[in-house]
């Protein structure tokens, strides 16, 4: 049995343009900071999960809904919607009352996959305020020590992976956050994001490591790092209200699952390669990606065919992330007027929302929903490991 304790708190998010935005988030401990997204929940198929929620907000009840999980129990009965005395729907599930109220949910995940969890109380306000996170359900036969059983969907499902990343999309309209923080009304139809986030961060903060000290409320980075030929599992989850075309620049991914369902119909493999994956609001996608270097193999590491320069992180001074060499692991000549910023010949490809107004921070490029896929000549085995 897994037990997960979450505290609802407030705090201030940091954006790369210097803004500081009031938010609500889940915290993994009574003394720790609220965070966006909430702590990753990583659980086992068939194992009972209890989530205890403690709500420190002074005025708002808060609940959690677990899309894709059923039944969810509260105190020995099914979780059920909550209404105020006037009969208005307040929550889609039993909630923790404001000012240190508590609630416990219990469920047993039947299927492996990637799922969201989020507030079911005033969700038009509480979810954009930051009360969301992701639930990863490991298949029952998951064994990270056995390559055939280190999978997203179980032995024999062709979803083996070497490293895995969880990228959760979201949007921030600071007007909403400010209004909530100041107790002012806010018209939801006027929702107009100024920031678009991956794991609660805007580019270029997205490429920083996990748990950098200056981003206490945004602990998860979203740079996808791997070695040539490795199978890299990217779990995408759309926690916001908008749809985002996520584009792993210059690379195809194989889509193997969606909404916690393996893309397979009996014996028929329904997985397929895509250049851009549209992450719908509330959807999840599981992608397996391998960078093969257009001919790279460990036996024949050089020369690779040079990736198209338009697909690499090459740009104005300050935005070149490429040594100019086709030889992974070495540095070479670079195009005239660009500067090398990589450390040991690695390749960087952008991973970004292909609606390009979303790769800005309040109108300024670069920013927003953008990260990098980095292919290194060597990398620690600990990189790309979820708890
Ligand atoms: Cu692109």
Coordinates of N, CA, C and O in Angstrom, one line a residue, residues 9-26 33-38 125-132 170-174 176-178 195-202 205 213-220 362:
X9 N -1.0 24.8 -0.2 CA -0.4 26.0 0.4 C -0.4 27.1 -0.7 O -0.7 26.7 -1.9
X10 N 0.0 28.3 -0.4 CA 0.2 29.3 -1.5 C 1.7 29.7 -1.5 O 2.5 29.2 -0.7
X11 N 2.0 30.5 -2.5 CA 3.4 30.9 -2.6 C 3.5 31.8 -3.9 O 2.5 32.2 -4.4
X12 N 4.7 32.1 -4.3 CA 5.0 32.9 -5.5 C 5.8 32.2 -6.5 O 7.0 31.7 -6.1
X13 N 5.3 32.1 -7.7 CA 6.1 31.5 -8.8 C 7.0 32.5 -9.4 O 6.7 33.7 -9.4
X14 N 8.1 32.0 -9.9 CA 9.1 32.9 -10.5 C 9.1 32.7 -12.1 O 9.1 31.6 -12.5
X15 N 9.1 33.8 -12.8 CA 9.2 33.7 -14.3 C 10.6 34.3 -14.7 O 11.1 35.2 -14.0
X16 N 11.1 33.9 -15.9 CA 12.4 34.4 -16.2 C 12.5 35.9 -16.5 O 13.6 36.4 -16.6
X17 N 11.3 36.5 -16.8 CA 11.4 37.9 -17.0 C 11.3 38.7 -15.7 O 11.0 39.9 -15.8
X18 N 11.4 38.1 -14.6 CA 11.5 38.8 -13.3 C 10.2 38.9 -12.6 O 10.1 39.5 -11.6
X19 N 9.1 38.3 -13.2 CA 7.8 38.4 -12.5 C 7.7 37.4 -11.4 O 8.5 36.4 -11.3
X20 N 6.8 37.7 -10.5 CA 6.6 36.9 -9.3 C 5.1 36.8 -9.1 O 4.4 37.8 -9.0
X21 N 4.6 35.6 -9.2 CA 3.1 35.4 -9.4 C 2.6 34.5 -8.3 O 3.0 33.4 -8.1
X22 N 1.6 35.1 -7.6 CA 0.9 34.3 -6.5 C 0.2 33.1 -7.1 O -0.4 33.1 -8.2
X23 N 0.4 32.0 -6.4 CA -0.2 30.7 -6.8 C -0.6 29.8 -5.6 O -0.2 30.1 -4.5
X24 N -1.4 28.8 -5.9 CA -1.7 27.7 -5.0 C -1.1 26.5 -5.5 O -1.2 26.2 -6.7
X25 N -0.6 25.6 -4.6 CA 0.1 24.4 -5.1 C 0.0 23.4 -4.0 O -0.3 23.6 -2.8
X26 N 0.3 22.1 -4.4 CA 0.5 21.0 -3.4 C 1.9 21.0 -2.9 O 2.9 21.3 -3.7
X33 N 7.8 23.9 0.6 CA 7.1 24.9 -0.2 C 6.0 24.2 -1.0 O 6.1 23.1 -1.4
X34 N 4.9 25.0 -1.3 CA 4.0 24.6 -2.4 C 4.7 24.5 -3.7 O 5.7 25.2 -3.9
X35 N 4.3 23.6 -4.6 CA 5.0 23.5 -5.8 C 4.0 23.3 -7.0 O 2.9 22.8 -6.8
X36 N 4.5 23.7 -8.2 CA 3.8 23.4 -9.4 C 4.8 22.8 -10.4 O 5.9 23.3 -10.6
X37 N 4.4 21.6 -11.0 CA 3.3 20.9 -10.6 C 3.4 20.3 -9.2 O 4.5 20.3 -8.7
X38 N 2.3 19.7 -8.7 CA 2.4 19.0 -7.4 C 3.4 17.8 -7.5 O 3.8 17.5 -8.6
X125 N -10.8 27.8 -11.5 CA -9.9 28.7 -10.8 C -8.7 28.0 -10.2 O -7.6 28.4 -10.4
X126 N -9.0 26.9 -9.5 CA -8.0 26.2 -8.7 C -6.9 25.5 -9.6 O -5.8 25.4 -9.2
X127 N -7.4 25.0 -10.7 CA -6.4 24.3 -11.6 C -5.4 25.3 -12.2 O -4.2 25.1 -12.1
X128 N -5.9 26.3 -12.8 CA -4.9 27.3 -13.3 C -4.1 28.0 -12.2 O -3.0 28.4 -12.5
X129 N -4.6 28.0 -11.0 CA -3.8 28.5 -9.9 C -2.7 27.6 -9.5 O -1.8 28.0 -8.7
X130 N -2.7 26.4 -10.0 CA -1.5 25.5 -9.8 C -1.8 24.2 -9.1 O -0.9 23.4 -8.8
X131 N -3.1 23.9 -8.8 CA -3.4 22.7 -8.1 C -3.6 21.5 -9.0 O -4.7 21.0 -9.3
X132 N -2.4 21.1 -9.6 CA -2.4 19.9 -10.5 C -1.1 19.2 -10.4 O -0.1 19.8 -10.0
X170 N 1.0 23.7 -19.0 CA 0.1 24.6 -18.3 C 0.2 26.0 -18.8 O 1.1 26.3 -19.6
X171 N -0.7 26.9 -18.4 CA -0.7 28.3 -18.8 C -1.0 29.1 -17.5 O -1.6 28.7 -16.6
X172 N -0.5 30.3 -17.6 CA -0.7 31.3 -16.5 C -1.2 32.6 -17.0 O -0.5 33.2 -17.9
X173 N -2.3 33.1 -16.5 CA -2.8 34.4 -16.7 C -2.6 35.2 -15.4 O -3.3 34.9 -14.5
X174 N -1.6 36.0 -15.3 CA -1.3 36.7 -14.0 C -2.5 37.4 -13.5 O -2.6 37.6 -12.3
X176 N -5.6 36.5 -13.4 CA -6.3 35.5 -12.6 C -5.6 35.4 -11.2 O -6.3 35.5 -10.2
X177 N -4.3 35.1 -11.3 CA -3.6 34.9 -10.0 C -3.7 36.1 -9.1 O -3.9 36.0 -7.9
X178 N -3.5 37.3 -9.7 CA -3.5 38.5 -8.9 C -4.9 38.7 -8.3 O -5.1 39.0 -7.1
X195 N 1.9 33.5 -19.9 CA 3.0 32.6 -19.7 C 2.5 31.2 -20.1 O 1.4 30.8 -19.7
X196 N 3.3 30.3 -20.7 CA 3.0 29.0 -21.0 C 4.1 28.1 -20.4 O 5.3 28.4 -20.5
X197 N 3.8 27.1 -19.6 CA 4.8 26.4 -18.8 C 4.9 24.9 -19.1 O 4.0 24.3 -19.6
X198 N 6.1 24.4 -18.9 CA 6.4 23.0 -18.9 C 6.9 22.7 -17.5 O 7.8 23.4 -17.0
X199 N 6.2 21.8 -16.8 CA 6.5 21.6 -15.4 C 6.5 22.8 -14.5 O 7.4 23.0 -13.7
X200 N 5.6 23.8 -14.8 CA 5.5 25.0 -14.0 C 6.5 26.0 -14.3 O 6.5 27.1 -13.7
X201 N 7.5 25.7 -15.2 CA 8.5 26.7 -15.5 C 8.4 27.2 -16.9 O 7.9 26.5 -17.8
X202 N 8.8 28.5 -17.2 CA 8.9 29.0 -18.5 C 10.4 29.0 -19.0 O 11.3 29.1 -18.2
X205 N 14.1 28.8 -18.0 CA 14.2 28.0 -16.7 C 14.0 26.5 -16.9 O 14.4 25.7 -16.1
X213 N 18.0 25.8 -6.3 CA 17.6 26.6 -5.0 C 16.8 27.8 -5.3 O 15.9 28.2 -4.5
X214 N 17.0 28.5 -6.5 CA 16.3 29.8 -6.7 C 14.9 29.6 -7.2 O 14.2 30.6 -7.5
X215 N 14.5 28.3 -7.5 CA 13.1 28.1 -7.9 C 12.4 27.1 -6.9 O 12.0 26.0 -7.3
X216 N 12.2 27.5 -5.7 CA 11.8 26.6 -4.7 C 10.4 26.0 -5.0 O 10.0 24.9 -4.5
X217 N 9.6 26.8 -5.7 CA 8.2 26.4 -6.0 C 8.0 25.7 -7.3 O 6.9 25.3 -7.7
X218 N 9.1 25.6 -8.1 CA 9.1 24.9 -9.4 C 10.2 23.9 -9.5 O 11.2 24.2 -10.2
X219 N 10.1 22.8 -8.8 CA 11.3 21.9 -8.6 C 11.6 21.1 -9.8 O 12.7 20.5 -9.8
X220 N 10.8 21.0 -10.9 CA 11.1 20.0 -11.9 C 11.6 20.7 -13.2 O 10.8 21.5 -13.8
X362 N 5.4 36.8 -21.7 CA 4.6 38.1 -21.8 C 5.1 38.8 -23.1 O 5.5 39.9 -23.1

